[in-house]
């Protein structure tokens, strides 16, 4: 009976689907275990072999936990709103819903083929109105909440209104906008409804505000910082500029300290925790107010507020720097400096915040012409703008102390001697002639008035006291984390449950949700710059009928315009794990009972690229829902594992670029279009001599090494008069390196299939090749799998050729889960052979050969070594070493001719989490009913590993000559008697009597003399 993976895998995948084998229940006496993969976006390209890595790992754990008696929730769904589907819709006119639905069907087909134990009965899609009605509901709760610093949690906005009605806002200790005017209870109660609504927007956890955003004109939307790479959009590589827009924002900054403290309570890698700590960016220091000196532009008293972690250095301030986008820049810039400042602001707008933060080498800035006043010395301080200061961090302004900060030091020296740049002041009893002194210890302050003689700690305390006395500062803790922009100018996203009355946002009652995306003719922004929903003709809210109606009916009395922005891509993924707990609940995102039972995710697996995006936003929403009584725990994910990347093995060909050089060697002309494409084998590249001349033309010259290339080119030149344009022209060439080629055209010896390559792309149909030993050898490079590199391996092909169980085992076998590792299809045959060897322990050509005989101690030993190893490995997520142990075990059992049921039944269970299809078939063939998936996992028994015998090395004068296996309970005298009687000993001694026999029971035997 042979192992046919196609039949076995199809059979058991069908069985699991029909019997809902992996459906979890919300009512069980078993302990719960919730294992989850990061939400996949269903792209049109489908899965490559790198994508299932984390899914396989989580599936092994899920299956193992079922064997261990847990009620396992292992769901799957789709983060199905996203820019790729919308961009495709813009290009083709095809509705994103159709594209998304087709992509999901493809994903599902591929996932099913790999044999994952997902509970598909709980599948969710963020683009489904039944799902996003709850996303809209959570948004409403955020809008109707404020953050009370006294209770350190979010509360219903009604409690804030109650305080306003009784006491005004003076006693309120809230996370809110800056510079809110104080008002009494009487004043609040006298305000109009509109005035009250405007004030409340300053306190709500989601609010409208004009903010600096990353605007991508090509995509027509705002992008989050984590959606920008090297100054361009992650999607499509389009330019991104900074501009001000009225946007919905989330007051995530209210949770900064809790987000920091919570990291100490969860089992995540230190690198991810550190990424979040850096992103949150806690700093302790002081807020200092510098009065601006009046200019012709303004006469009113104006201040620049600065947050600094080194207020003790205030007497070393020689200039100030504002972020180019700071609101004061346009107000304080003098007419003489306006042109330079405007040009600088425009140039900075083209750079993302991340790009500006990362660029520590470039020094740039412009003097505004304005001056501030030092709080104590009253000296004028010039005000500059510079792109190293960010409007969103601190106050968007810095007091520059060149003697104590390297960046300020470099800035001051770069602009030394220019208008508006004073000399550096030294306030430390340390030398700063070569560099700034940035340490917080080892100095005393000098030239610092009342701070002279103090160090960092005492100086900081003293200066804060003095600033508070004169009303120009106070101690403050600051966070780099800024509020998250929550608007996108695109179609394919969750609609806001918001309409506008007199320009103020109004929430639609939750009982009328979902507010469903309308149909539009175009998915691009409107001609007047409105978001794509501006193209909708039925997108107004009838506040009487409580329904969406035609825009033509808007009267701003009972029918109002709806919000035209949609929610960002992270909205639906910021709470989805809770929906899986109760996926079919129509009335609430999850019932209290379901939330109480499942609590949070026990194991979360996904990529580290989400460290400061999804993982931060999810923690924020979870904490908010906990505050409002909807979530049972403070943190969403107990343990997080970031799987590494499976890298592709790219293949490259090398193209000869024919050229001509004029007679005086000053002109080089490429002539590649005049000849068929010429490709040269890898190992022939790099042996050629490069020309060197005064014109710096670099090309390969003719010599013995390059003769083969010149001969090939000359062979292909049909008409020399046409090819050589000028008399005296000479033939030359260059090499075009790293041209990627489809890896499917390469065999295991890195040899290119030339005929298939010619047919692969039309431009290569007449290609010529310069071979080595009759073969074309390609270059290879390990790098990220991508379509552009033609190095993508489709898991469908592996499943078809070798089986899903082979794919699962091989991906785990490649190396530790967290590490990156290269894919090599050639290596998969070893894993495929292992499964066939496992099968042969149970079957021969005639069928089942399993017996009920009692196994030998060696068989038990091999099994229990494996039980111990696999159990420990799964508990420690070391899956690669389990696969190695399976191979060792099967080899040992094959050598022992083990076909014993007492060994092979538990072995099938052990293998089940890794290779579930073959395990199910073996279990069934052994005579069992139903699935193997919940059968008890084998228990390790140490007694089977206790050694009863020892294989002793027998040495003569320290040199080992043979081994002998003896019981461990023998005495030294008994061992000596047996060894001396052995014929091999007699042969070594040749009639001599040894001078000494050294025996250490359980260790050594050595005959001396």
PDB file of N, CA and C in Angstrom, residues 482-535:
ATOM      1  N   UNK A 482       2.200  60.980  19.138  1.00  0.00           N
ATOM      2  CA  UNK A 482       1.210  62.004  18.880  1.00  0.00           C
ATOM      3  C   UNK A 482      -0.109  61.355  18.462  1.00  0.00           C
ATOM      4  N   UNK A 483      -1.173  62.128  18.531  1.00  0.00           N
ATOM      5  CA  UNK A 483      -2.491  61.587  18.208  1.00  0.00           C
ATOM      6  C   UNK A 483      -2.512  61.063  16.776  1.00  0.00           C
ATOM      7  N   UNK A 484      -3.269  59.990  16.578  1.00  0.00           N
ATOM      8  CA  UNK A 484      -3.259  59.278  15.304  1.00  0.00           C
ATOM      9  C   UNK A 484      -4.327  59.834  14.361  1.00  0.00           C
ATOM     10  N   UNK A 485      -3.904  60.260  13.185  1.00  0.00           N
ATOM     11  CA  UNK A 485      -4.860  60.714  12.163  1.00  0.00           C
ATOM     12  C   UNK A 485      -5.742  59.535  11.771  1.00  0.00           C
ATOM     13  N   UNK A 486      -7.049  59.774  11.740  1.00  0.00           N
ATOM     14  CA  UNK A 486      -8.003  58.680  11.529  1.00  0.00           C
ATOM     15  C   UNK A 486      -8.866  58.901  10.286  1.00  0.00           C
ATOM     16  N   UNK A 487      -8.449  59.746   9.382  1.00  0.00           N
ATOM     17  CA  UNK A 487      -9.197  59.981   8.140  1.00  0.00           C
ATOM     18  C   UNK A 487      -8.375  59.543   6.950  1.00  0.00           C
ATOM     19  N   UNK A 488      -9.043  59.005   5.950  1.00  0.00           N
ATOM     20  CA  UNK A 488      -8.408  58.709   4.672  1.00  0.00           C
ATOM     21  C   UNK A 488      -9.303  59.238   3.551  1.00  0.00           C
ATOM     22  N   UNK A 489      -8.675  59.833   2.539  1.00  0.00           N
ATOM     23  CA  UNK A 489      -9.431  60.379   1.412  1.00  0.00           C
ATOM     24  C   UNK A 489      -9.519  59.300   0.329  1.00  0.00           C
ATOM     25  N   UNK A 490     -10.222  58.235   0.638  1.00  0.00           N
ATOM     26  CA  UNK A 490     -10.343  57.153  -0.316  1.00  0.00           C
ATOM     27  C   UNK A 490     -11.729  56.535  -0.199  1.00  0.00           C
ATOM     28  N   UNK A 491     -12.054  55.677  -1.141  1.00  0.00           N
ATOM     29  CA  UNK A 491     -13.390  55.069  -1.169  1.00  0.00           C
ATOM     30  C   UNK A 491     -13.452  53.804  -0.326  1.00  0.00           C
ATOM     31  N   UNK A 492     -12.490  52.921  -0.521  1.00  0.00           N
ATOM     32  CA  UNK A 492     -12.588  51.561   0.008  1.00  0.00           C
ATOM     33  C   UNK A 492     -12.141  51.511   1.475  1.00  0.00           C
ATOM     34  N   UNK A 493     -13.028  51.946   2.341  1.00  0.00           N
ATOM     35  CA  UNK A 493     -12.779  51.950   3.776  1.00  0.00           C
ATOM     36  C   UNK A 493     -14.100  52.085   4.508  1.00  0.00           C
ATOM     37  N   UNK A 494     -14.050  51.986   5.830  1.00  0.00           N
ATOM     38  CA  UNK A 494     -15.284  52.095   6.608  1.00  0.00           C
ATOM     39  C   UNK A 494     -15.831  53.520   6.555  1.00  0.00           C
ATOM     40  N   UNK A 495     -17.109  53.701   6.220  1.00  0.00           N
ATOM     41  CA  UNK A 495     -17.691  55.049   6.275  1.00  0.00           C
ATOM     42  C   UNK A 495     -17.831  55.494   7.744  1.00  0.00           C
ATOM     43  N   UNK A 496     -17.672  56.770   7.969  1.00  0.00           N
ATOM     44  CA  UNK A 496     -17.897  57.304   9.314  1.00  0.00           C
ATOM     45  C   UNK A 496     -19.408  57.402   9.576  1.00  0.00           C
ATOM     46  N   UNK A 497     -19.856  57.091  10.783  1.00  0.00           N
ATOM     47  CA  UNK A 497     -21.288  57.248  11.117  1.00  0.00           C
ATOM     48  C   UNK A 497     -21.558  58.694  11.546  1.00  0.00           C
ATOM     49  N   UNK A 498     -21.223  59.633  10.651  1.00  0.00           N
ATOM     50  CA  UNK A 498     -21.195  61.052  11.016  1.00  0.00           C
ATOM     51  C   UNK A 498     -21.878  61.886   9.933  1.00  0.00           C
ATOM     52  N   UNK A 499     -22.731  62.814  10.371  1.00  0.00           N
ATOM     53  CA  UNK A 499     -23.218  63.852   9.460  1.00  0.00           C
ATOM     54  C   UNK A 499     -22.915  65.203  10.085  1.00  0.00           C
ATOM     55  N   UNK A 500     -23.047  66.267   9.279  1.00  0.00           N
ATOM     56  CA  UNK A 500     -22.644  67.597   9.734  1.00  0.00           C
ATOM     57  C   UNK A 500     -23.834  68.554   9.754  1.00  0.00           C
ATOM     58  N   UNK A 501     -24.058  69.144  10.934  1.00  0.00           N
ATOM     59  CA  UNK A 501     -25.083  70.173  11.084  1.00  0.00           C
ATOM     60  C   UNK A 501     -24.383  71.471  11.450  1.00  0.00           C
ATOM     61  N   UNK A 502     -24.513  72.463  10.615  1.00  0.00           N
ATOM     62  CA  UNK A 502     -23.821  73.745  10.812  1.00  0.00           C
ATOM     63  C   UNK A 502     -22.310  73.555  10.971  1.00  0.00           C
ATOM     64  N   UNK A 503     -21.791  72.609  10.221  1.00  0.00           N
ATOM     65  CA  UNK A 503     -20.358  72.369  10.222  1.00  0.00           C
ATOM     66  C   UNK A 503     -19.847  71.567  11.394  1.00  0.00           C
ATOM     67  N   UNK A 504     -20.713  71.146  12.293  1.00  0.00           N
ATOM     68  CA  UNK A 504     -20.293  70.385  13.470  1.00  0.00           C
ATOM     69  C   UNK A 504     -20.681  68.916  13.325  1.00  0.00           C
ATOM     70  N   UNK A 505     -19.801  67.998  13.709  1.00  0.00           N
ATOM     71  CA  UNK A 505     -20.090  66.571  13.528  1.00  0.00           C
ATOM     72  C   UNK A 505     -21.148  66.065  14.500  1.00  0.00           C
ATOM     73  N   UNK A 506     -22.066  65.270  13.959  1.00  0.00           N
ATOM     74  CA  UNK A 506     -23.120  64.636  14.757  1.00  0.00           C
ATOM     75  C   UNK A 506     -23.041  63.126  14.535  1.00  0.00           C
ATOM     76  N   UNK A 507     -23.140  62.373  15.623  1.00  0.00           N
ATOM     77  CA  UNK A 507     -23.105  60.915  15.510  1.00  0.00           C
ATOM     78  C   UNK A 507     -24.488  60.364  15.168  1.00  0.00           C
ATOM     79  N   UNK A 508     -24.512  59.397  14.271  1.00  0.00           N
ATOM     80  CA  UNK A 508     -25.748  58.688  13.952  1.00  0.00           C
ATOM     81  C   UNK A 508     -25.997  57.654  15.044  1.00  0.00           C
ATOM     82  N   UNK A 509     -27.231  57.539  15.479  1.00  0.00           N
ATOM     83  CA  UNK A 509     -27.566  56.609  16.557  1.00  0.00           C
ATOM     84  C   UNK A 509     -27.165  55.184  16.171  1.00  0.00           C
ATOM     85  N   UNK A 510     -26.598  54.457  17.136  1.00  0.00           N
ATOM     86  CA  UNK A 510     -26.075  53.111  16.882  1.00  0.00           C
ATOM     87  C   UNK A 510     -27.131  52.158  16.329  1.00  0.00           C
ATOM     88  N   UNK A 511     -28.391  52.385  16.640  1.00  0.00           N
ATOM     89  CA  UNK A 511     -29.432  51.458  16.164  1.00  0.00           C
ATOM     90  C   UNK A 511     -29.634  51.541  14.650  1.00  0.00           C
ATOM     91  N   UNK A 512     -29.069  52.583  14.024  1.00  0.00           N
ATOM     92  CA  UNK A 512     -29.213  52.730  12.573  1.00  0.00           C
ATOM     93  C   UNK A 512     -27.987  52.240  11.808  1.00  0.00           C
ATOM     94  N   UNK A 513     -27.036  51.663  12.503  1.00  0.00           N
ATOM     95  CA  UNK A 513     -25.837  51.134  11.862  1.00  0.00           C
ATOM     96  C   UNK A 513     -26.128  49.784  11.224  1.00  0.00           C
ATOM     97  N   UNK A 514     -25.409  49.386  10.170  1.00  0.00           N
ATOM     98  CA  UNK A 514     -24.271  50.104   9.595  1.00  0.00           C
ATOM     99  C   UNK A 514     -24.677  51.190   8.616  1.00  0.00           C
ATOM    100  N   UNK A 515     -23.851  52.197   8.500  1.00  0.00           N
ATOM    101  CA  UNK A 515     -23.937  53.150   7.401  1.00  0.00           C
ATOM    102  C   UNK A 515     -23.075  52.556   6.293  1.00  0.00           C
ATOM    103  N   UNK A 516     -23.731  52.115   5.229  1.00  0.00           N
ATOM    104  CA  UNK A 516     -23.065  51.298   4.207  1.00  0.00           C
ATOM    105  C   UNK A 516     -22.434  52.180   3.133  1.00  0.00           C
ATOM    106  N   UNK A 517     -21.276  51.762   2.656  1.00  0.00           N
ATOM    107  CA  UNK A 517     -20.607  52.478   1.568  1.00  0.00           C
ATOM    108  C   UNK A 517     -21.557  52.650   0.383  1.00  0.00           C
ATOM    109  N   UNK A 518     -21.658  53.856  -0.160  1.00  0.00           N
ATOM    110  CA  UNK A 518     -22.527  54.065  -1.323  1.00  0.00           C
ATOM    111  C   UNK A 518     -21.827  53.646  -2.613  1.00  0.00           C
ATOM    112  N   UNK A 519     -22.583  53.478  -3.653  1.00  0.00           N
ATOM    113  CA  UNK A 519     -22.014  53.234  -4.980  1.00  0.00           C
ATOM    114  C   UNK A 519     -21.529  54.567  -5.563  1.00  0.00           C
ATOM    115  N   UNK A 520     -20.416  54.517  -6.264  1.00  0.00           N
ATOM    116  CA  UNK A 520     -19.904  55.709  -6.949  1.00  0.00           C
ATOM    117  C   UNK A 520     -19.482  55.313  -8.361  1.00  0.00           C
ATOM    118  N   UNK A 521     -19.495  56.309  -9.252  1.00  0.00           N
ATOM    119  CA  UNK A 521     -19.058  56.032 -10.626  1.00  0.00           C
ATOM    120  C   UNK A 521     -17.542  56.039 -10.735  1.00  0.00           C
ATOM    121  N   UNK A 522     -16.898  56.913  -9.958  1.00  0.00           N
ATOM    122  CA  UNK A 522     -15.440  57.032  -9.994  1.00  0.00           C
ATOM    123  C   UNK A 522     -14.891  56.826  -8.584  1.00  0.00           C
ATOM    124  N   UNK A 523     -13.715  56.216  -8.532  1.00  0.00           N
ATOM    125  CA  UNK A 523     -13.079  55.972  -7.234  1.00  0.00           C
ATOM    126  C   UNK A 523     -11.979  56.989  -6.938  1.00  0.00           C
ATOM    127  N   UNK A 524     -11.832  57.972  -7.817  1.00  0.00           N
ATOM    128  CA  UNK A 524     -10.856  59.043  -7.624  1.00  0.00           C
ATOM    129  C   UNK A 524     -11.497  60.203  -6.859  1.00  0.00           C
ATOM    130  N   UNK A 525     -10.707  61.080  -6.255  1.00  0.00           N
ATOM    131  CA  UNK A 525     -11.268  62.292  -5.664  1.00  0.00           C
ATOM    132  C   UNK A 525     -12.015  63.105  -6.721  1.00  0.00           C
ATOM    133  N   UNK A 526     -12.913  63.965  -6.275  1.00  0.00           N
ATOM    134  CA  UNK A 526     -13.698  64.784  -7.200  1.00  0.00           C
ATOM    135  C   UNK A 526     -12.818  65.866  -7.811  1.00  0.00           C
ATOM    136  N   UNK A 527     -13.328  66.514  -8.835  1.00  0.00           N
ATOM    137  CA  UNK A 527     -12.558  67.547  -9.530  1.00  0.00           C
ATOM    138  C   UNK A 527     -12.242  68.732  -8.620  1.00  0.00           C
ATOM    139  N   UNK A 528     -13.107  68.976  -7.608  1.00  0.00           N
ATOM    140  CA  UNK A 528     -12.835  70.081  -6.696  1.00  0.00           C
ATOM    141  C   UNK A 528     -12.063  69.635  -5.461  1.00  0.00           C
ATOM    142  N   UNK A 529     -11.484  68.409  -5.507  1.00  0.00           N
ATOM    143  CA  UNK A 529     -10.582  67.966  -4.456  1.00  0.00           C
ATOM    144  C   UNK A 529     -11.213  67.248  -3.291  1.00  0.00           C
ATOM    145  N   UNK A 530     -12.513  66.953  -3.370  1.00  0.00           N
ATOM    146  CA  UNK A 530     -13.147  66.211  -2.290  1.00  0.00           C
ATOM    147  C   UNK A 530     -12.798  64.722  -2.397  1.00  0.00           C
ATOM    148  N   UNK A 531     -12.884  63.983  -1.282  1.00  0.00           N
ATOM    149  CA  UNK A 531     -12.614  62.544  -1.330  1.00  0.00           C
ATOM    150  C   UNK A 531     -13.572  61.823  -2.278  1.00  0.00           C
ATOM    151  N   UNK A 532     -13.263  60.572  -2.635  1.00  0.00           N
ATOM    152  CA  UNK A 532     -14.100  59.838  -3.597  1.00  0.00           C
ATOM    153  C   UNK A 532     -15.581  59.759  -3.232  1.00  0.00           C
ATOM    154  N   UNK A 533     -15.905  59.757  -1.929  1.00  0.00           N
ATOM    155  CA  UNK A 533     -17.325  59.712  -1.559  1.00  0.00           C
ATOM    156  C   UNK A 533     -18.055  60.983  -1.996  1.00  0.00           C
ATOM    157  N   UNK A 534     -17.298  62.008  -2.381  1.00  0.00           N
ATOM    158  CA  UNK A 534     -17.912  63.199  -2.958  1.00  0.00           C
ATOM    159  C   UNK A 534     -18.550  62.917  -4.301  1.00  0.00           C
ATOM    160  N   UNK A 535     -18.224  61.767  -4.912  1.00  0.00           N
ATOM    161  CA  UNK A 535     -18.852  61.369  -6.180  1.00  0.00           C
ATOM    162  C   UNK A 535     -20.209  60.692  -5.968  1.00  0.00           C
TER     163      UNK A 535
END
